[in-house]
Coordinates of C-alpha atoms and ligand atoms in Angstrom, one line a residue:
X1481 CA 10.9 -130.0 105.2
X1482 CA 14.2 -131.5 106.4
X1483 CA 15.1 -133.6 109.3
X1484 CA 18.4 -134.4 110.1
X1485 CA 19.4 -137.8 112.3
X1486 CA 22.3 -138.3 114.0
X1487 CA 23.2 -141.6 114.7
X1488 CA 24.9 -142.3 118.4
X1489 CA 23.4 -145.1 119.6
X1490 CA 26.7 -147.0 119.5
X1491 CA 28.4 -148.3 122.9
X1492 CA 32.0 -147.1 121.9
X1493 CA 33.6 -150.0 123.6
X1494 CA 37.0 -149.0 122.2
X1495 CA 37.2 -145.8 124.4
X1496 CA 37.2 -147.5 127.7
X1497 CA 35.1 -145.2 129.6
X1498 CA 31.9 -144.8 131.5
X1499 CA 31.1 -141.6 129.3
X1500 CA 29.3 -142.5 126.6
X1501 CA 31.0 -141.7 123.7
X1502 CA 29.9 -139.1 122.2
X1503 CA 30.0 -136.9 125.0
X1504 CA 34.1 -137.4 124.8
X1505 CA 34.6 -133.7 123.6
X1506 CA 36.7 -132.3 120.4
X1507 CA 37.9 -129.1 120.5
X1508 CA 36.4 -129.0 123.7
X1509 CA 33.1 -129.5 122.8
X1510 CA 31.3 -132.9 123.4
X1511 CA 31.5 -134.4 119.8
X1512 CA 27.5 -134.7 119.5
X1513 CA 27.7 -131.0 120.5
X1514 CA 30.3 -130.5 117.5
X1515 CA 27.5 -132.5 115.2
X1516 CA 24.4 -130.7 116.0
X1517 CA 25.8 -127.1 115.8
X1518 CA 26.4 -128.2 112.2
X1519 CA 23.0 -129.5 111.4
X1520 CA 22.0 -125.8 113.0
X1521 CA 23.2 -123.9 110.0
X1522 CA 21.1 -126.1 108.0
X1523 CA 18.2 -125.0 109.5
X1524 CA 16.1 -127.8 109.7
X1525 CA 13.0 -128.6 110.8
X1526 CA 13.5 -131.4 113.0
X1527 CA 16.4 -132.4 114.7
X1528 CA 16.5 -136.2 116.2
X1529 CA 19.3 -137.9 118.5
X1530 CA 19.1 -141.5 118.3
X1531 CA 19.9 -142.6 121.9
X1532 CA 20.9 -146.3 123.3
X1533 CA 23.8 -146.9 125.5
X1534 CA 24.3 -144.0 128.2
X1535 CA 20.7 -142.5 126.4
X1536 CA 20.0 -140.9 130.1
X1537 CA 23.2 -139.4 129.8
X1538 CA 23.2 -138.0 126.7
X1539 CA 19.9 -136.7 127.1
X1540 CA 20.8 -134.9 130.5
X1541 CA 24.0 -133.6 128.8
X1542 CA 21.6 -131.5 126.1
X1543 CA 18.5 -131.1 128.5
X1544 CA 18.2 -127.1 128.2
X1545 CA 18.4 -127.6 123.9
X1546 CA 15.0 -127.9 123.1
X1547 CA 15.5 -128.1 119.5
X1548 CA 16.3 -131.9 120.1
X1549 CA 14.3 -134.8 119.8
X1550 CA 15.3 -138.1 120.8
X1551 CA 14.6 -141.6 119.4
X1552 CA 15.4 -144.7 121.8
X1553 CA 16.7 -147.6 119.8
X1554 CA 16.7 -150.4 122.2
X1555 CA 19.1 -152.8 121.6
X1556 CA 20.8 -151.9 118.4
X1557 CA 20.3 -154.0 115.3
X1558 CA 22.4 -152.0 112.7
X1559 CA 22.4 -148.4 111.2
X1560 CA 19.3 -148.8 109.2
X1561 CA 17.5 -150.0 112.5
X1562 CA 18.9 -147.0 114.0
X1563 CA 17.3 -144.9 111.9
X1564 CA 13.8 -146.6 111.8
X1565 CA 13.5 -145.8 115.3
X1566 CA 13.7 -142.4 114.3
X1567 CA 10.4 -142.5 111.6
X1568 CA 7.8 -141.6 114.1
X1569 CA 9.6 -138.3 114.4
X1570 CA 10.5 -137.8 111.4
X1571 CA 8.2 -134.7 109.5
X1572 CA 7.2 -134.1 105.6
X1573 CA 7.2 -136.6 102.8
X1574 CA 4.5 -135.1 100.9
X1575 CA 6.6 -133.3 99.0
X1576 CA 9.7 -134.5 96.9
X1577 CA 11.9 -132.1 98.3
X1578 CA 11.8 -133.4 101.5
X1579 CA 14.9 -134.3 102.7
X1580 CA 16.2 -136.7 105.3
X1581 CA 19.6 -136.1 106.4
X1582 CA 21.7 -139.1 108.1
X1583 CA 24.5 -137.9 110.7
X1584 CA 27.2 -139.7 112.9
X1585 CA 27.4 -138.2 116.5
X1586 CA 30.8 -140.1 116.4
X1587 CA 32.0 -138.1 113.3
X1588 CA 32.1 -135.2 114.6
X1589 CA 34.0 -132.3 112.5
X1590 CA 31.7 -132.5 109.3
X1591 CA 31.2 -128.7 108.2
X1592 CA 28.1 -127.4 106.9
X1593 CA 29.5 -126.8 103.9
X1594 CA 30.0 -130.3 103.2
X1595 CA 26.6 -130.9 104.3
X1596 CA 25.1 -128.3 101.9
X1597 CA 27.0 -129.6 99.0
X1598 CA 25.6 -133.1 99.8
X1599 CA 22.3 -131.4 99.9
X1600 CA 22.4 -130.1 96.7
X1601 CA 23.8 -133.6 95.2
X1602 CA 21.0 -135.1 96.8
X1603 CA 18.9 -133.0 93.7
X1604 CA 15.5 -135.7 92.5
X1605 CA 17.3 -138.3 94.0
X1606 CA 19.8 -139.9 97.1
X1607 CA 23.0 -138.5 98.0
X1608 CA 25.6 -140.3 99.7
X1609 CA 28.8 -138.5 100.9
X1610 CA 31.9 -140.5 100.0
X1611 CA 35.7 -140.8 100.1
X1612 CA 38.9 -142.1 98.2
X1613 CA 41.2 -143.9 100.8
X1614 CA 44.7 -145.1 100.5
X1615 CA 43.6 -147.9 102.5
X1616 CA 39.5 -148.5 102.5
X1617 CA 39.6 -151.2 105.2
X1618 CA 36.8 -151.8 107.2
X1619 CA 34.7 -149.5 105.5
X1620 CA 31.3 -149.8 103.3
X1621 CA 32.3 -150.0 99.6
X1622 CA 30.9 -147.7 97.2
X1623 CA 30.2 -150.1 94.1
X1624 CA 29.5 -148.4 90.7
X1625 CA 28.5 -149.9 87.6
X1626 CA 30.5 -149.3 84.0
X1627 CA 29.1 -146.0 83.6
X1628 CA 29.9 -144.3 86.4
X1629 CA 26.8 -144.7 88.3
X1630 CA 26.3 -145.7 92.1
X1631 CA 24.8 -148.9 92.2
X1632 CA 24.9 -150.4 96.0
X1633 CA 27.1 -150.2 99.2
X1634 CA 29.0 -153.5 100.0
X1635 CA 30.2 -154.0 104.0
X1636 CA 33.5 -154.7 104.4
X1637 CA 32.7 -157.9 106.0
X1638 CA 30.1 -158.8 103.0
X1639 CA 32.6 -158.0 100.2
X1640 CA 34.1 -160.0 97.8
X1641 CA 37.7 -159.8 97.1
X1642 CA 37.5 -157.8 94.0
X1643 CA 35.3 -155.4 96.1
X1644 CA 37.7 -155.3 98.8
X1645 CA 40.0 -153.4 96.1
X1646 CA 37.5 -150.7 95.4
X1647 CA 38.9 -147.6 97.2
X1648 CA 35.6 -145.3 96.8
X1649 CA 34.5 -145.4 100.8
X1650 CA 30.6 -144.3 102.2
X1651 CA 31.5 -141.8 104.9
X1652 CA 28.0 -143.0 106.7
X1653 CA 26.6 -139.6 106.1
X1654 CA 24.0 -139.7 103.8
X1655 CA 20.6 -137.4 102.0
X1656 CA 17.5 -138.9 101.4
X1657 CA 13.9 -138.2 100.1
X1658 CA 12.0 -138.6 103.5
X1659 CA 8.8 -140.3 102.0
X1660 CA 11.6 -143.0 100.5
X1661 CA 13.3 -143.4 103.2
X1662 CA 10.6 -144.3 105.1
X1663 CA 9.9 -147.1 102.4
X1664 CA 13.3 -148.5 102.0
X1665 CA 13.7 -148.7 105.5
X1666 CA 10.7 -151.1 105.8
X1667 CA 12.4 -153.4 103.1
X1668 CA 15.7 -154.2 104.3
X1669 CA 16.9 -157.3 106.2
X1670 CA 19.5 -158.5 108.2
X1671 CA 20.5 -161.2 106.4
X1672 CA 24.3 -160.4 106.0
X1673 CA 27.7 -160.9 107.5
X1674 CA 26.9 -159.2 110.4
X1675 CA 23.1 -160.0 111.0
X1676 CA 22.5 -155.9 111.1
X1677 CA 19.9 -153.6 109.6
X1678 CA 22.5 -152.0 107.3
X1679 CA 21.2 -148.2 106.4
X1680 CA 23.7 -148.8 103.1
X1681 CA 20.8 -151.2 101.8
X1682 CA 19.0 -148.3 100.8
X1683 CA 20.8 -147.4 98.3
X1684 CA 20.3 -150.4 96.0
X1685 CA 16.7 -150.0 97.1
X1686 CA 17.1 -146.5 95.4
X1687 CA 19.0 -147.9 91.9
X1688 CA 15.8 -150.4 92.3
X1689 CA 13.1 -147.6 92.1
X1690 CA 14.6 -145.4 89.8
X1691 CA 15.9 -142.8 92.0
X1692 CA 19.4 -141.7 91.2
X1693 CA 22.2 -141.9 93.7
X1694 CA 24.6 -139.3 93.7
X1695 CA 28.0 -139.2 95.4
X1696 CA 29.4 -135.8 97.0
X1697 CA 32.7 -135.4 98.8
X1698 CA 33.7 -134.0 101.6
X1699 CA 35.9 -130.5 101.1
X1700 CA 39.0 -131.7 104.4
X1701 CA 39.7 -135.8 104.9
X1702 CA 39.5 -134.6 108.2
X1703 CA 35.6 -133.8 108.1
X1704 CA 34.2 -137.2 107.9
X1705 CA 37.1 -139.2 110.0
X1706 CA 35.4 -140.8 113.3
X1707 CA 36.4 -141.5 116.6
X1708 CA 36.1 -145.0 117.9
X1709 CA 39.2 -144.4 120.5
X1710 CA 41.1 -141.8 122.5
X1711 CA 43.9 -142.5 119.9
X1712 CA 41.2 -141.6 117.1
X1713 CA 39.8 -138.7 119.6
X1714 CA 44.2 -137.4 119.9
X1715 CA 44.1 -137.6 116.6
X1716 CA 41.4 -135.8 114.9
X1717 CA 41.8 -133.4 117.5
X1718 CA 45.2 -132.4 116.4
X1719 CA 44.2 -132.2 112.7
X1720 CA 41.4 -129.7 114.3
X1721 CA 43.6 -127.4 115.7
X1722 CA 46.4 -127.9 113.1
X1723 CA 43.4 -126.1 110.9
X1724 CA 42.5 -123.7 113.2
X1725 CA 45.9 -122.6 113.2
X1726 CA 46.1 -122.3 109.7
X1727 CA 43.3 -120.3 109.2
X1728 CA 44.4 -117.8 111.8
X1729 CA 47.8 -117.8 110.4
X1730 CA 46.6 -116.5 106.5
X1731 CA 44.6 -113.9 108.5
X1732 CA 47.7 -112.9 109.8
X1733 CA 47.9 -113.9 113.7
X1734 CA 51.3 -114.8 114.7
X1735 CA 51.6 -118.2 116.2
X1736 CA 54.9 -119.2 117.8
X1737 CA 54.3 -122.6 116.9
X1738 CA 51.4 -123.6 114.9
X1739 CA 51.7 -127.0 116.8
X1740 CA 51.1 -125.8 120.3
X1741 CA 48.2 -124.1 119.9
X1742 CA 44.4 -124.9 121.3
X1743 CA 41.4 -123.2 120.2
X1744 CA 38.5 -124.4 121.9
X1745 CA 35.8 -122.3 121.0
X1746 CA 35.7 -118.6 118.6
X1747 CA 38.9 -116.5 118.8
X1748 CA 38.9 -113.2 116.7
X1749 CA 42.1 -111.2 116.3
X1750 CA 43.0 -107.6 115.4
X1751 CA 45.9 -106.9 113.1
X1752 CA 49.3 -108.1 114.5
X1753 CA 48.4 -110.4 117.3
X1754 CA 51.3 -112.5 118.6
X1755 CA 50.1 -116.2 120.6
X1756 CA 53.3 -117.4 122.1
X1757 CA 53.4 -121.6 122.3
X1758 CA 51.2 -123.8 124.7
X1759 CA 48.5 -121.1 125.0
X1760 CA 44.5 -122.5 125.0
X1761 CA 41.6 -120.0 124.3
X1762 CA 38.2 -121.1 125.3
X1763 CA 34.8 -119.7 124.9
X1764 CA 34.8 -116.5 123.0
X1765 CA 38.2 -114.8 123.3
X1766 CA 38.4 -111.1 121.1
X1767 CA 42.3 -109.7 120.9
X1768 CA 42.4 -106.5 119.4
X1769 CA 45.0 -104.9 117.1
X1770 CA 48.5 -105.4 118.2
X1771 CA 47.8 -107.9 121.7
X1772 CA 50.7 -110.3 122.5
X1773 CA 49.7 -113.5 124.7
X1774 CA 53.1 -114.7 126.3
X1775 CA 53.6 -118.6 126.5
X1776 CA 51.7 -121.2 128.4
X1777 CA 48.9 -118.8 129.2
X1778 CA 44.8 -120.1 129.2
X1779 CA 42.5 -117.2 128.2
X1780 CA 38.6 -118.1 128.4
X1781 CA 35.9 -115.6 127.6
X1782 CA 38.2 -112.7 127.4
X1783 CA 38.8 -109.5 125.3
X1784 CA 41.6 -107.7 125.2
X1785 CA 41.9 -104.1 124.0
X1786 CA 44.7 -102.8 121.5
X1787 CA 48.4 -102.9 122.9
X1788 CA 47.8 -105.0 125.1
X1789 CA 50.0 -108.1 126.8
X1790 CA 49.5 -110.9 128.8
X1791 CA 52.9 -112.2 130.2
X1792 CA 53.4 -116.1 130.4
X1793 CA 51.6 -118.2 133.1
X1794 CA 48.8 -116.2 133.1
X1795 CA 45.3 -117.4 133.9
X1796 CA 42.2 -115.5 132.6
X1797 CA 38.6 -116.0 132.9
X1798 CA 35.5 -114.2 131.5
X1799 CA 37.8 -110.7 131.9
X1800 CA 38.0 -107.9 130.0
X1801 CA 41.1 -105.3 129.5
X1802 CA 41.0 -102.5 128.0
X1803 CA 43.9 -100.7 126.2
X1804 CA 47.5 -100.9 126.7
X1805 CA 47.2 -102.8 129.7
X1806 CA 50.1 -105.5 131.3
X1807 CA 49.0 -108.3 132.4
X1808 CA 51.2 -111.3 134.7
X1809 CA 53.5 -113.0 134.1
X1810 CA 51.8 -115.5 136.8
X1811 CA 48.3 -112.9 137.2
X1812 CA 44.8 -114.7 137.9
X1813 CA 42.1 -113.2 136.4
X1814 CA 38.5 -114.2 137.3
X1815 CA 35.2 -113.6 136.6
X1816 CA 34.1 -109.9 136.8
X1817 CA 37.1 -108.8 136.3
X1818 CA 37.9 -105.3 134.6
X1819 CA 41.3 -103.7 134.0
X1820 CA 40.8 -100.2 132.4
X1821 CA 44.0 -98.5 129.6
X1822 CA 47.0 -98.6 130.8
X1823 CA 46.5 -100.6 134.2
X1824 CA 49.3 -103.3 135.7
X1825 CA 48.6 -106.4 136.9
X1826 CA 51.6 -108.4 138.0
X1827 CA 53.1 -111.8 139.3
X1828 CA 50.6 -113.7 141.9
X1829 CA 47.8 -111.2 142.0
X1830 CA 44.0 -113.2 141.8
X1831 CA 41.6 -111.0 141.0
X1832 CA 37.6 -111.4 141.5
X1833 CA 35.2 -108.9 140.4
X1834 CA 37.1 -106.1 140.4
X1835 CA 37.4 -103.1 138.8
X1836 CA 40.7 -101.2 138.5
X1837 CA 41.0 -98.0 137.2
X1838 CA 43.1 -96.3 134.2
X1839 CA 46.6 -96.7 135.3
X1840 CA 46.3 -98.5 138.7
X1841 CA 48.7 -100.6 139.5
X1842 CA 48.6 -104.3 141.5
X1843 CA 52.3 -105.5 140.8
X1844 CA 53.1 -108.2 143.5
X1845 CA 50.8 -110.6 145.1
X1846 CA 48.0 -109.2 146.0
X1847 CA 44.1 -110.7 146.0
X1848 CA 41.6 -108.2 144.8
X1849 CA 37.5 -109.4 145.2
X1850 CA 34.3 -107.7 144.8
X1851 CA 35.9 -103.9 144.6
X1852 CA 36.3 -101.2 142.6
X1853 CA 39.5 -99.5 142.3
X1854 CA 40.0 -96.0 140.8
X1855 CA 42.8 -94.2 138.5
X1856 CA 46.1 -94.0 139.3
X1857 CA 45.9 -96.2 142.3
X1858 CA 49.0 -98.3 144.0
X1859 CA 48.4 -101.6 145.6
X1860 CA 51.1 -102.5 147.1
X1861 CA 52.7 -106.2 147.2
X1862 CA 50.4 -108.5 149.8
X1863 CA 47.3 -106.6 149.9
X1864 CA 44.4 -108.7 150.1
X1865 CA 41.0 -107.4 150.2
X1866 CA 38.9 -109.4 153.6
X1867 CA 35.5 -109.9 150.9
X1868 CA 33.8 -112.8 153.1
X1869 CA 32.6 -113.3 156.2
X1870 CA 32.2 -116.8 155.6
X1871 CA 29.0 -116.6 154.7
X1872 CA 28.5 -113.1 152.9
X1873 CA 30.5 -111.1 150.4
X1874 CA 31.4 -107.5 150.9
X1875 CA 32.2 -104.7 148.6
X1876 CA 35.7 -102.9 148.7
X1877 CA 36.1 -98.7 147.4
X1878 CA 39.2 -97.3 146.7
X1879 CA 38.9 -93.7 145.1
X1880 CA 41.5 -92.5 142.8
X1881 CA 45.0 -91.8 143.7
X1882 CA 44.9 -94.1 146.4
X1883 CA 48.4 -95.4 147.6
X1884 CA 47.7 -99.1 149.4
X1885 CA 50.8 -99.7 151.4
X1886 CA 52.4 -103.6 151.1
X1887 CA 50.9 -105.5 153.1
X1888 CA 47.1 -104.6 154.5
X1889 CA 44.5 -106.0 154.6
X1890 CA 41.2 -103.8 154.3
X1891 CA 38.7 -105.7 155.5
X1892 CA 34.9 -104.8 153.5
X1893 CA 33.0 -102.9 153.7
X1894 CA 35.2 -100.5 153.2
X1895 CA 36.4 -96.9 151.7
X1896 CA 39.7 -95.7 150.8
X1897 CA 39.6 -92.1 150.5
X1898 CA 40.6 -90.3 146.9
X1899 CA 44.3 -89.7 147.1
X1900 CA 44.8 -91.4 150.9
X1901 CA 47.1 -93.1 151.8
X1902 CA 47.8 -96.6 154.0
X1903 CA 50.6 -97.5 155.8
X1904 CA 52.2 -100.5 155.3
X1905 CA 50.6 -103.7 157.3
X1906 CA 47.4 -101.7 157.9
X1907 CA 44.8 -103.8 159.0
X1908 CA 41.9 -101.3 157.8
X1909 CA 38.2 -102.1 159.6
X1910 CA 37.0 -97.9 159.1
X1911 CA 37.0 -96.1 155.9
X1912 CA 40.0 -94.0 155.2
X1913 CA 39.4 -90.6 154.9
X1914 CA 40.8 -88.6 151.6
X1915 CA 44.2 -87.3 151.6
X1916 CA 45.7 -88.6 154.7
X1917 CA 48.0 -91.3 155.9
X1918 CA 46.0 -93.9 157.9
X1919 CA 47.7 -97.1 159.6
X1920 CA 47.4 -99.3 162.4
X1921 CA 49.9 -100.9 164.0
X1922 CA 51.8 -101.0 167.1
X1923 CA 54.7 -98.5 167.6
X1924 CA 58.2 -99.7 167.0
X1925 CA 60.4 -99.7 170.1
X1926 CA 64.1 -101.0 170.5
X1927 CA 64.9 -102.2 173.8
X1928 CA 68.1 -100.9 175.1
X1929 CA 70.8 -103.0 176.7
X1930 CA 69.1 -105.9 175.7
X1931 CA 71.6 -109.3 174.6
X1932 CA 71.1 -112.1 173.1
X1933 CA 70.8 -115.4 175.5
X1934 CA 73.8 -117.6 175.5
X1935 CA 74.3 -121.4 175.7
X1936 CA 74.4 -122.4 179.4
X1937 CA 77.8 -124.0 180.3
X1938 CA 77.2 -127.4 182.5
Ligands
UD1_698 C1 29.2 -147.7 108.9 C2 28.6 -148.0 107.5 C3 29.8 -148.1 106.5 C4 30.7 -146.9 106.6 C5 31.1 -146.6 108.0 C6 31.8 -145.3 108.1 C7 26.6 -149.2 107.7 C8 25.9 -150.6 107.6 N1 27.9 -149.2 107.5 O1 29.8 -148.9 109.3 O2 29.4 -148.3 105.2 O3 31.8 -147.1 105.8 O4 30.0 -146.6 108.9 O5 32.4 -145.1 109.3 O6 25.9 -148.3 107.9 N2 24.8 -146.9 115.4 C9 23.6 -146.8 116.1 N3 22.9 -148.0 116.2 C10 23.3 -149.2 115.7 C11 24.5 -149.2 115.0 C12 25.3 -148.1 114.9 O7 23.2 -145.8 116.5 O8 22.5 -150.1 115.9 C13 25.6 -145.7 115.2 C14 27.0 -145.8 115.9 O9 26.9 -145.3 117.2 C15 27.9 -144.9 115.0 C16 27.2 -145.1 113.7 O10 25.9 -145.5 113.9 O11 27.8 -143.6 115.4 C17 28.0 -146.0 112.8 O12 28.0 -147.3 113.4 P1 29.2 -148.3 113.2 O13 28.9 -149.5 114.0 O14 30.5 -147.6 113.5 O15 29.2 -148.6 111.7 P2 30.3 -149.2 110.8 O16 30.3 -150.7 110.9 O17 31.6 -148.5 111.0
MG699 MG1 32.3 -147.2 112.6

């Protein structure tokens, strides 16, 4: 059995925020978010939030995961208080291979590689992950004896001067036997620098009993670095993407500029994609073989077929494009939106779900919502399709062939005919029929003999 507890408790006073703090987001995630999907892929069988300032909040903020079960620790004594409250919840202990796995919800970027390693170190005994830092300050201590072996964590606060020197950090994340736990817990005190429960005190508990304490480490530096301020949040967020970028890179995406680049969810890529700089994916974005994404553009939910290009400034959300299809420079893309091969969509044209057919064209500023456009059709610059009464939406046809002078406005429901055609400024209330010019507007006259006023003379 395994339970893993994550640890977020913690007020976060250095953010200076009313959000608690781990629901500041990483990669645009919240960074508890970041910490459970990890301790998913380790399937366990419990997994407990310990909750304390902004509990309500952070509850609320995972209310539809029901995998997650919360422990109120109320006010906070210390890691190793922190994880007492958890005990109740906490299952197995009969066996020795039940595990107890302590996470930070402020450390947000461990992998679960890293966490299986640990794991595995954890063997018949404890695991603690650890680090080597230039400069260890402010961290627990990782104090072994002349052989090698892990003896006890010292607080930075509770170390001596000689300690102070030891460079071997505790990351905080640590794998224990559950039944053990459960007993070392009940033995620690508070009587230290800081008056805390320190969760570090078990370790010594473990050299006590006989139960071997292991060390593991980390595969990135970047796995086990928290986030105490928006300068630590900036921070580890740009060593994020700076990885992110990388690994797309030696799969052999193009990236203008590793350094502008934001990936804030899953992006998969075909052979020969080109990003341009400043572009930021969200959600699940595919791009197939040989799509180019112009600069500054923000793609969320998205796929992209083969040949494909989106031109700079482009927005694009929950859309789908099929082959060979262009797409802005300045376009707007919403939800429900479908562009089949080879279709246009140009500068300052929104649109809403809407369908447009193989090769249609909307090149100029034109708003497209809740239709479904044929082949081969022509929109022409300032169309807008009249979808809402105010209160309801209505559906917009337009058959294949279709030529959409500049300028109308067809106001749904409505039909446009296959291969009709509309003059320009047609305001269009009736359906169109197929094959024939339709327009409404008043006749152009000239008035004869007609002059311009003139200034009066006094
Ligand atoms: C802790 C470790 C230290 C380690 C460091 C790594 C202890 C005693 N010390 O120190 O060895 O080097 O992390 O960053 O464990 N929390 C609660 N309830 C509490 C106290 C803390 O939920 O009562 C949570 C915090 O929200 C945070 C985490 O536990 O997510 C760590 O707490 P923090 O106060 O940052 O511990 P450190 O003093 O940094
Ligand atoms: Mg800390």
């Amino acid at each position: 059995m395994l339970n893993i507890v994550i640890l977020a408790a913690g007020m976060g006073k250095r953010m200076q925020s009313d959000l608690p703090k781990v629901l500041h987001t990483l990669a645009g995630k919240p960074m508890l978010a970041q910490v459970i999907d990890s301790a998913r892929q380790l399937s366990p069988d419990r997994i407990i939030v310990v909750v304390g300032h902004g509990a309500d909040a952070v509850r609320k903020a995972f209310a539809d995961q029901t995998d997650i079960e919360y422990a109120l620790q109320q006010p906070q004594y210390g890691t190793g208080h922190a994880v007492q409250q958890a005990i109740p919840l906490l299952v197995g202990g009969e066996q020795e291979g039940d595990t107890t796995i302590v996470l930070y919800g402020d450390v947000p970027l461990v992998q679960p590689a890293t966490l299986k390693r640990l794991l595995e170190a954890r063997a018949n005994g404890m695991a603690v992950l650890t680090e080597t830092l230039q400069d260890p300050t402010g961290y627990g201590r990782i104090v072994r004896n002349d052989s090698g072996q892990v003896q006890r964590i010292v607080e930075h606060k509770d170390a001596t001067e000689q300690e102070h020197k030891i460079r071997e950090v505790n990351t905080g994340i640590l794998a224990a036997p559950t039944a053990k736990l459960k007993d070392w817990l009940g033995r620690i005190n508070n009587d230290n620098a800081q008056g805390e429960y320190y969760l570090t005190d078990t370790i010594a508990l473990s050299v006590q009993d006989n139960v071997p304490v292991n060390a593991a480490q980390p595969d990135a530096n970047w796995e086990t670095l928290g986030v105490n301020s928006r300068v630590q949040q900036a921070q580890l967020e740009r060593a994020w993407q700076a990885e992110q970028a990388q690994r797309l890179l030696v799969q052999g995406v193009s990236l203008a500029d590793p350094a502008r680049f934001d990936l804030r969810g899953t992006l998969e890529c075909g052979r020969d994609v080109f990003i341009d700089v400043g572009c930021v994916f969200e959600g699940t974005v595919t791009l197939a073989d040989g799509v180019r994404v112009g600069p500054h553009c923000v793609l969320r939910n998205v796929t992209l077929g083969a040949g494909t290009r989106v031109e700079a400034f482009s927005h694009l959300e929950q859309a789908t494009a099929a082959e060979n299809v262009k797409i802005g420079p300045y376009a707007r893309l919403r939800p429900g939106t479908v562009l089949a091969a080879e279709s246009h969509v140009g500068n300052f044209v929104e649109l809403k779900k809407t369908t447009l057919g193989q090769g249609s064209k909307a090149n100029h500023l034109a708003y497209l919502g809740d239709a479904e456009i044929g082949a081969q059709v022509n929109i022409g610059a300032g169309t807008i399709t009249c979808n809402y009464d105010g209160v309801n939406k209505f559906k917009t046809t337009i058959e294949d062939g279709a030529f959409i002078g500049s300028d109308s406005q067809l106001v749904a429901p409505v039909t446009v005919g296959k291969g009709a055609t509309l003059g320009a400024g047609t305001t269009l209330t009736k359906d169109a029929p197929a094959d024939k010019l339709t327009l409404s507007r008043t006749r152009q006259t000239t008035i004869e003999n007609w002059t311009r006023p003139t200034k009066k003379q006094d």
